[in-house]
Coordinates of C-alpha atoms in Angstrom, one line a residue:
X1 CA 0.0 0.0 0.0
X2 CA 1.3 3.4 -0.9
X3 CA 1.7 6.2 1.7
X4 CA -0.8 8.6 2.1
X5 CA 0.1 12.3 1.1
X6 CA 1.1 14.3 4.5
X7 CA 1.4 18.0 4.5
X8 CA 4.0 19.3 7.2
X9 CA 4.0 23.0 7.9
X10 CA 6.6 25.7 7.5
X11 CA 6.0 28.6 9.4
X12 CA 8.7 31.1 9.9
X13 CA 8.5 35.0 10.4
X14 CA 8.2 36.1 7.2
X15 CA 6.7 33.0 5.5
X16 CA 4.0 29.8 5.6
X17 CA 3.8 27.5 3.4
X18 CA 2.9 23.6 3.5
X19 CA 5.3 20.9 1.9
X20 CA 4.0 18.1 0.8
X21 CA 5.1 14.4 1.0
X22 CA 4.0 11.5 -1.0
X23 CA 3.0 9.6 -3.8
X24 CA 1.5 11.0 -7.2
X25 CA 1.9 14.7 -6.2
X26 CA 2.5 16.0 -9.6
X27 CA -1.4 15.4 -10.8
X28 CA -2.3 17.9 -7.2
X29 CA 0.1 20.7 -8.2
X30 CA -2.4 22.5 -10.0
X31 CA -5.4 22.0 -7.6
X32 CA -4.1 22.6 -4.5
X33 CA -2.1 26.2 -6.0
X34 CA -5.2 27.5 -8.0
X35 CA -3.8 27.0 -11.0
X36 CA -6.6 25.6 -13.0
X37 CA -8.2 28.8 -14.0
X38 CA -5.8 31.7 -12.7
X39 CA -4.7 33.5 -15.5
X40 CA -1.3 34.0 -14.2
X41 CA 1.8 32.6 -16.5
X42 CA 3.3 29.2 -15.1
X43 CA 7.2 28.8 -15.8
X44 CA 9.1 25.7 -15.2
X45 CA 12.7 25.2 -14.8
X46 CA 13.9 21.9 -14.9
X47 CA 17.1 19.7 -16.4
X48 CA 17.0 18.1 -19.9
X49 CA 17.6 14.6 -18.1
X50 CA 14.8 15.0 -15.3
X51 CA 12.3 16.6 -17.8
X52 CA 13.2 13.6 -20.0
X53 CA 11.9 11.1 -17.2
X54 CA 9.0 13.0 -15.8
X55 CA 8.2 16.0 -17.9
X56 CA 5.2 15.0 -19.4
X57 CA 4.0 13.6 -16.4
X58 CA 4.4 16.7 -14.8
X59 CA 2.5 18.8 -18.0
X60 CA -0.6 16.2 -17.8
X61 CA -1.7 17.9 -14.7
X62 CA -1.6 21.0 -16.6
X63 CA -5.1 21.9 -18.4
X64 CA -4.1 22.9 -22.0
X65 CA -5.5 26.4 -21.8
X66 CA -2.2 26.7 -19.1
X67 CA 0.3 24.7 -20.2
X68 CA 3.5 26.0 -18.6
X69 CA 6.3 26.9 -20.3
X70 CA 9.9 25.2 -19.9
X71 CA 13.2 26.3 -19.3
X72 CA 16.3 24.2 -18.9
X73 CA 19.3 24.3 -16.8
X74 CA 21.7 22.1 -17.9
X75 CA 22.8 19.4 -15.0
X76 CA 25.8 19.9 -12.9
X77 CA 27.2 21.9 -10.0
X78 CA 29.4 23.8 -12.9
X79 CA 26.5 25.4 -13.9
X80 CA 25.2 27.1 -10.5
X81 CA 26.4 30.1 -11.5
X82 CA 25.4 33.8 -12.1
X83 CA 26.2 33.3 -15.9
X84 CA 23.2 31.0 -16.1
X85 CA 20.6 32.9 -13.9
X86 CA 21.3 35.8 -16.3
X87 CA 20.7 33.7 -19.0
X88 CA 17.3 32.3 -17.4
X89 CA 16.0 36.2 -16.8
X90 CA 16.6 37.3 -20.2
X91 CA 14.4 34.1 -21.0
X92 CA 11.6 34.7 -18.7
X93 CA 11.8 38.4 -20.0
X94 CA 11.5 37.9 -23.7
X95 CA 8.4 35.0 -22.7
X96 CA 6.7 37.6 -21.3
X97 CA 6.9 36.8 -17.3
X98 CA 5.7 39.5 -15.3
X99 CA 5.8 40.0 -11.1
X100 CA 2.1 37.8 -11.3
X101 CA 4.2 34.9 -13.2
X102 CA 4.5 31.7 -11.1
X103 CA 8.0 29.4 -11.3
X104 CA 8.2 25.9 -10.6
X105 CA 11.7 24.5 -9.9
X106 CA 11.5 21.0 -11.2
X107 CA 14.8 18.6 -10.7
X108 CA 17.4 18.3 -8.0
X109 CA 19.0 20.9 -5.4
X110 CA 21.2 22.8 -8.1
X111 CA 18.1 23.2 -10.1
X112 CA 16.0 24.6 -6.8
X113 CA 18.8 27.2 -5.8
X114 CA 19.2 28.1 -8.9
X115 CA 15.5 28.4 -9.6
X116 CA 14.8 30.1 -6.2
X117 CA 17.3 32.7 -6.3
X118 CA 16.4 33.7 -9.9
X119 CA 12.8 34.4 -8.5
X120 CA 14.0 36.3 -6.1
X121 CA 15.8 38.7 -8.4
X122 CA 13.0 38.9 -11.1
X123 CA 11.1 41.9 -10.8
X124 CA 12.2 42.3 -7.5
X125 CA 10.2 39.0 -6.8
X126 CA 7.7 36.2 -7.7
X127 CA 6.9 33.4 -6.4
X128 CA 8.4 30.1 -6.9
X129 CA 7.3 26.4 -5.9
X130 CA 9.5 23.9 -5.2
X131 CA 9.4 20.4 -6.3
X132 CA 12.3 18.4 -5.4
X133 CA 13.4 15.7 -7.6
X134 CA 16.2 13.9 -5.7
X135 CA 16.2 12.4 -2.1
X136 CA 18.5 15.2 -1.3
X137 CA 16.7 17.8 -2.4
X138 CA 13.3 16.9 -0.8
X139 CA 14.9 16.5 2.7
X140 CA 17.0 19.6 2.7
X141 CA 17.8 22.3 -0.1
X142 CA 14.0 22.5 -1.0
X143 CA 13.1 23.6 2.7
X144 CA 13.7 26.6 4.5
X145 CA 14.0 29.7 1.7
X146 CA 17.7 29.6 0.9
X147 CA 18.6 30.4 -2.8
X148 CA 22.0 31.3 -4.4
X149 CA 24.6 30.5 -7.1
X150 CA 27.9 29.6 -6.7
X151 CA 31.5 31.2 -7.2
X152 CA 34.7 29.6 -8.3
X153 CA 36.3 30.3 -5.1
X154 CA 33.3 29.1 -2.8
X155 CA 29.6 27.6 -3.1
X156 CA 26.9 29.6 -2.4
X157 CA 28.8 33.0 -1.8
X158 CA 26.1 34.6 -3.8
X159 CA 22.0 34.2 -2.9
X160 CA 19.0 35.4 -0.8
X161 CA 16.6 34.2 1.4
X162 CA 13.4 33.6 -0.8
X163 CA 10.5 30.9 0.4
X164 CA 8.7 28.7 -1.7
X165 CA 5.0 28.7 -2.0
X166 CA 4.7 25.2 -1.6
X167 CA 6.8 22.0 -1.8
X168 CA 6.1 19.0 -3.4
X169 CA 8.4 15.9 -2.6
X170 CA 6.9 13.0 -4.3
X171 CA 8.1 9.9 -3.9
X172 CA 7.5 8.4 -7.1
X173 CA 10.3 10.0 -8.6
X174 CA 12.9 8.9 -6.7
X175 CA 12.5 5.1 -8.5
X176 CA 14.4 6.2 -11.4
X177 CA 17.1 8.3 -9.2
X178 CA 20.6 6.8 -9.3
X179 CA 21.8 4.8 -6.5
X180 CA 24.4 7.2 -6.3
X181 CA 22.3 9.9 -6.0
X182 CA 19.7 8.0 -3.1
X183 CA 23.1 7.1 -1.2
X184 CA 24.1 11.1 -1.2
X185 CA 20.5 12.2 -0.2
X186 CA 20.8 9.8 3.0
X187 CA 23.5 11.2 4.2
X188 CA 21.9 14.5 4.6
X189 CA 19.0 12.5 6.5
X190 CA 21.9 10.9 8.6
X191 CA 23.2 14.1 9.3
X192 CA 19.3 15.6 10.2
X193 CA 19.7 12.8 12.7
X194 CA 22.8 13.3 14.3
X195 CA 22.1 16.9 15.2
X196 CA 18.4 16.8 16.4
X197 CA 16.4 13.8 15.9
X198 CA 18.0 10.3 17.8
X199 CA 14.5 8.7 16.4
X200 CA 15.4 9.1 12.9
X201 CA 18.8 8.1 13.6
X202 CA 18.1 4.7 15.3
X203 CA 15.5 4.4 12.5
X204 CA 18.2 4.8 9.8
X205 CA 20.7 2.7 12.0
X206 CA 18.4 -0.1 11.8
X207 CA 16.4 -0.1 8.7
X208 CA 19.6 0.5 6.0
X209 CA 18.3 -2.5 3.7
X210 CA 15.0 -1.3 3.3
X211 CA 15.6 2.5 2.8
X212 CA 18.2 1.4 0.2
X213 CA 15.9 -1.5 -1.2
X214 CA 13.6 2.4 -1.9
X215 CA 10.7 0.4 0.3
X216 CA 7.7 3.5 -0.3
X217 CA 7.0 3.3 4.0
X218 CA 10.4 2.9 4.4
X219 CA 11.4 6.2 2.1
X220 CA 8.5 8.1 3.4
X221 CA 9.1 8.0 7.1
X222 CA 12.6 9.0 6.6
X223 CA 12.0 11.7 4.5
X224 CA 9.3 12.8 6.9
X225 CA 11.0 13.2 9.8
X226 CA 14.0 14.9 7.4
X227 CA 11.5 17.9 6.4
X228 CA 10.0 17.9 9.9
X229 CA 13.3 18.4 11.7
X230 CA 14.3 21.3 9.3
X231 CA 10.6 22.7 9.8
X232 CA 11.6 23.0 13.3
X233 CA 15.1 24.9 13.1
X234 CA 14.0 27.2 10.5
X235 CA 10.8 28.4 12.3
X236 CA 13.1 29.0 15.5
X237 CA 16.0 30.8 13.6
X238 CA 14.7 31.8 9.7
X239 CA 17.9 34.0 8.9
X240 CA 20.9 31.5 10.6
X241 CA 21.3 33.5 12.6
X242 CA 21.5 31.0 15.9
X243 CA 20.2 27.8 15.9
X244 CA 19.9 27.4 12.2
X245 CA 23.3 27.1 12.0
X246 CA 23.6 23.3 13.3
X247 CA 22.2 21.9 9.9
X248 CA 25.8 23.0 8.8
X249 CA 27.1 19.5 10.4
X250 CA 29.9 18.2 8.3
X251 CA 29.3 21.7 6.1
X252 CA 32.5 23.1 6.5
X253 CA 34.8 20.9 5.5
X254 CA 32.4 19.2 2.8
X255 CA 32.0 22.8 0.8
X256 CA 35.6 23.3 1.0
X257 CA 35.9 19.9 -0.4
X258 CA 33.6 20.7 -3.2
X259 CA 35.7 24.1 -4.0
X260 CA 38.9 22.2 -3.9
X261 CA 37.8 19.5 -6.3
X262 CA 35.9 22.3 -8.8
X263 CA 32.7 20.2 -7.8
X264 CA 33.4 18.0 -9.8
X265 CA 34.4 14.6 -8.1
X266 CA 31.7 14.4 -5.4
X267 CA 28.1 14.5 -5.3
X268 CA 27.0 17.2 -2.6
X269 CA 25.3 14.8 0.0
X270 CA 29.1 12.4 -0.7
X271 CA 31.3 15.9 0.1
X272 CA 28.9 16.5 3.5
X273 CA 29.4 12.9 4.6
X274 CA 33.2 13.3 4.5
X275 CA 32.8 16.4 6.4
X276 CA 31.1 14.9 8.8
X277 CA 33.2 12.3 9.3
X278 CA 36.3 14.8 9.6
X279 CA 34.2 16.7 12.2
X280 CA 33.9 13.8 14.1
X281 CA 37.5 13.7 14.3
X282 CA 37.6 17.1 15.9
X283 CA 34.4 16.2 18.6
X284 CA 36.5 13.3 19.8
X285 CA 39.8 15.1 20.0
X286 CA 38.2 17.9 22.3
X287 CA 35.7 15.8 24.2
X288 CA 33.0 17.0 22.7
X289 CA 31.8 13.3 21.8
X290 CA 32.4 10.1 23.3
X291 CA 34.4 7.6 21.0
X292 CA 31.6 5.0 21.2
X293 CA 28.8 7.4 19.7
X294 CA 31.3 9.0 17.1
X295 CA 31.9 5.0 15.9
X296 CA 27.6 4.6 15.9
X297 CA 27.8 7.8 14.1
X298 CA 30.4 6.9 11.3
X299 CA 29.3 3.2 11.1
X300 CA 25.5 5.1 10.1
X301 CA 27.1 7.1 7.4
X302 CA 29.5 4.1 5.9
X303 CA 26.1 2.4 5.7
X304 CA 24.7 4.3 3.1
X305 CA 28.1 4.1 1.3
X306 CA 30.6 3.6 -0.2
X307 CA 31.9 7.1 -0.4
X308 CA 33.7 7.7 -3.5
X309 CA 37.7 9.0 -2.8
X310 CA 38.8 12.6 -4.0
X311 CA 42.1 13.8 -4.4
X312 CA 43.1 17.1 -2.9
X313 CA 45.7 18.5 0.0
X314 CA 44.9 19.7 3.2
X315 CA 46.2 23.3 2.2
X316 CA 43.7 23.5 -0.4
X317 CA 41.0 22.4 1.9
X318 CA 41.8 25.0 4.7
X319 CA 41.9 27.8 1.9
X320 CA 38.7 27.1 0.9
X321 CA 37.2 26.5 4.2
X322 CA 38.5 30.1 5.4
X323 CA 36.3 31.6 2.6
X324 CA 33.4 29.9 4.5
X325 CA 30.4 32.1 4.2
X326 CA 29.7 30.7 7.6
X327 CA 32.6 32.5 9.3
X328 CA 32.2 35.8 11.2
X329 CA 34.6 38.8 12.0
X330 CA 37.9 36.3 11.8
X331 CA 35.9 33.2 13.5
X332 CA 35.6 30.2 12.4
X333 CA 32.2 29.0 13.0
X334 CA 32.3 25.0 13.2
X335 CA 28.9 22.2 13.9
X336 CA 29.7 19.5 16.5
X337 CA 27.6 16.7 17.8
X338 CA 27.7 16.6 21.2
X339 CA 25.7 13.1 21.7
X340 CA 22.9 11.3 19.0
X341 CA 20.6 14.2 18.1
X342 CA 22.2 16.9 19.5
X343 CA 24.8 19.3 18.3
X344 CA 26.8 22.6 19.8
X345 CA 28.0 25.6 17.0
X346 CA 31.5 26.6 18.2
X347 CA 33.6 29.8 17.3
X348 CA 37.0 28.2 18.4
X349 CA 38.3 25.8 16.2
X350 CA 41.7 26.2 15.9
X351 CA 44.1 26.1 13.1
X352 CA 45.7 22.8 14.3
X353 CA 42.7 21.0 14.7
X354 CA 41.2 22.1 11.8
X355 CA 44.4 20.8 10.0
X356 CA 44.5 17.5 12.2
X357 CA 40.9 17.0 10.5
X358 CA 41.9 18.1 7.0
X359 CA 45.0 15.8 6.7
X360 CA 42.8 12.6 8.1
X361 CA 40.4 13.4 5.5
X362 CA 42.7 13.7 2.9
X363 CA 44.5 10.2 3.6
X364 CA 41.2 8.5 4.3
X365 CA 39.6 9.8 0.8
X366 CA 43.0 8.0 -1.1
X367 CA 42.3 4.7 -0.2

């Protein structure tokens, strides 16, 4: 039996919106936004591989009379840059979009940011929906407002806070996504775990063979309590400015692992999972975590492996971690689980540990 469709609420200070999860979401987009017989324009941005998959599924909700029209972002993290979203505006510009237009970010995280932060900057401003089509995306990058492109030196240096209207996570979509790409959207849902939810952890601990095997109840309760945790954080702290900043678990090091490969080597959930293995390093070293949780912790991310190895130095890494858009006035801001589901943002991080965790990273990535 397939899981019923669950909406789970976003409420933050400046914005409300329902995301929801389950199976054959694409037929409700229309209905449940008041598409049907607005007159508004309906834009949708997607990649030439996703739209080859589900595109007409997605355009069958679609009365004729509004049949959105499609723009393309071609897939990779290479392409999350301003060069593109300048190309995008000039295309919603010479369609005709105007500040009533709706866009619909259709594909994976790079294809949500990218989305989001150009409807952000249209006009000034429309409104966007969200529909995530990789694990990764529908339990983290498609939730809590963030947008943004990235620069050669650093990912995400450029963007804006800009809420979806809705999300729409279905969970039929993620049967043709690659294993590669299920293993790296796990590893975020690890990491959602780690720093607030034990439940979710244990659950993931124990059920790795059917969350893998892409069992619907399985899939669904996971991704879930993924959303719901992130709900949570970002209706406490909306702008990161506090207690948002513990979903950057394993963030540090994982970006600066991206930048120092030219995102090119890993997969972003892959990069994050190394960086949270490298922070575990640094919790153990200072006390922070006991060694028997840290192994719980690492065994849980090795489970949704393998990782894939990189090649960089720990110079390289430490460059592009100190271009961190997380840092503040010369500190280095750092996530570190202090116990299953629950994690403590710290401001001193020293050099030597933070080269301590960039050399064991390095040498564990080469085997």
């Amino acid at each position: 039996m397939k899981p019923s469709i669950r909406s789970i609420p976003v409420k933050t200070a400046s914005a409300d919106y329902p995301v929801y999860v389950g199976h054959g979401l694409f037929a409700e987009i229309p209905r449940r936004l008041g598409l049907a017989k607005s007159p508004r324009r309906v834009f949708v941005l997607s990649s030439p591989e996703i739209w080859s998959l589900w595109g007409e599924r997605l355009l069958a909700a679609f009365p004729d009379t509004a049949a959105p029209t499609v723009l393309f972002l071609p897939a990779g993290e290479r392409y999350k840059r301003m060069a593109q979203v300048e190309r995008l505006a000039a295309e919603l510009a010479k369609a005709g979009a105007d500040r009533s237009s709706l866009l619909i970010a259709f594909g994976g995280g790079i294809v949500g940011d990218v989305g989001g932060f150009l409807a952000a900057i249209y006009m000034r401003g429309i409104e966007y929906v969200q529909v995530p089509t990789t694990l990764l995306a529908q339990v983290d990058s498609s939730v809590g407002g963030k947008t943004g492109a990235n620069l050669a030196v650093g990912k995400n240096l450029i963007g804006s806070f800009h809420h979806p209207r809705a999300v729409f996570a279905d969970i039929e979509v993620l049967q043709t996504l690659p294993d590669r790409e299920l293993r790296a959207g796990l590893f975020e849902s690890v990491k959602a775990g780690v720093i607030r939810d034990a439940a979710l952890f244990r659950f993931m601990e124990k059920n790795a063979d059917s969350i893998l095997g892409r069992e619907p109840a399985a899939l669904q309760r996971v991704i879930e309590a993924s959303i719901r945790m992130k709900a949570e954080v970002v209706g406490i702290d909306e702008r990161e400015s506090g207690l948002r900043m513990i979903l950057n678990f394993g963030h540090t090091l994982g970006h600066a692992i991206e930048a120092a490969t030219h995102y090119r080597s890993l997969l972003h959930g892959e990069a994050i999972a190394w960086g949270m293995l490298a922070a575990l390093q640094i919790a153990v070293s200072r006390g922070t975590l006991g060694p028997d949780q840290a192994e719980r912790i690492a065994a849980a991310i090795e489970s949704y492996g393998p990782l894939p190895p990189f090649r960089s130095t720990a110079d390289r890494l430490l460059d592009a971690a100190g271009r961190d858009k997380k840092n503040r006035a010369g500190k280095r801001r750092f996530v570190l689980p202090k116990g299953i589901g629950d994690a403590v943002v710290v401001e001193d991080v020293t050099v030597a540990e933070m080269e301590t965790a960039a050399q064991w990273v390095v040498r564990q990535a080469r085997r």
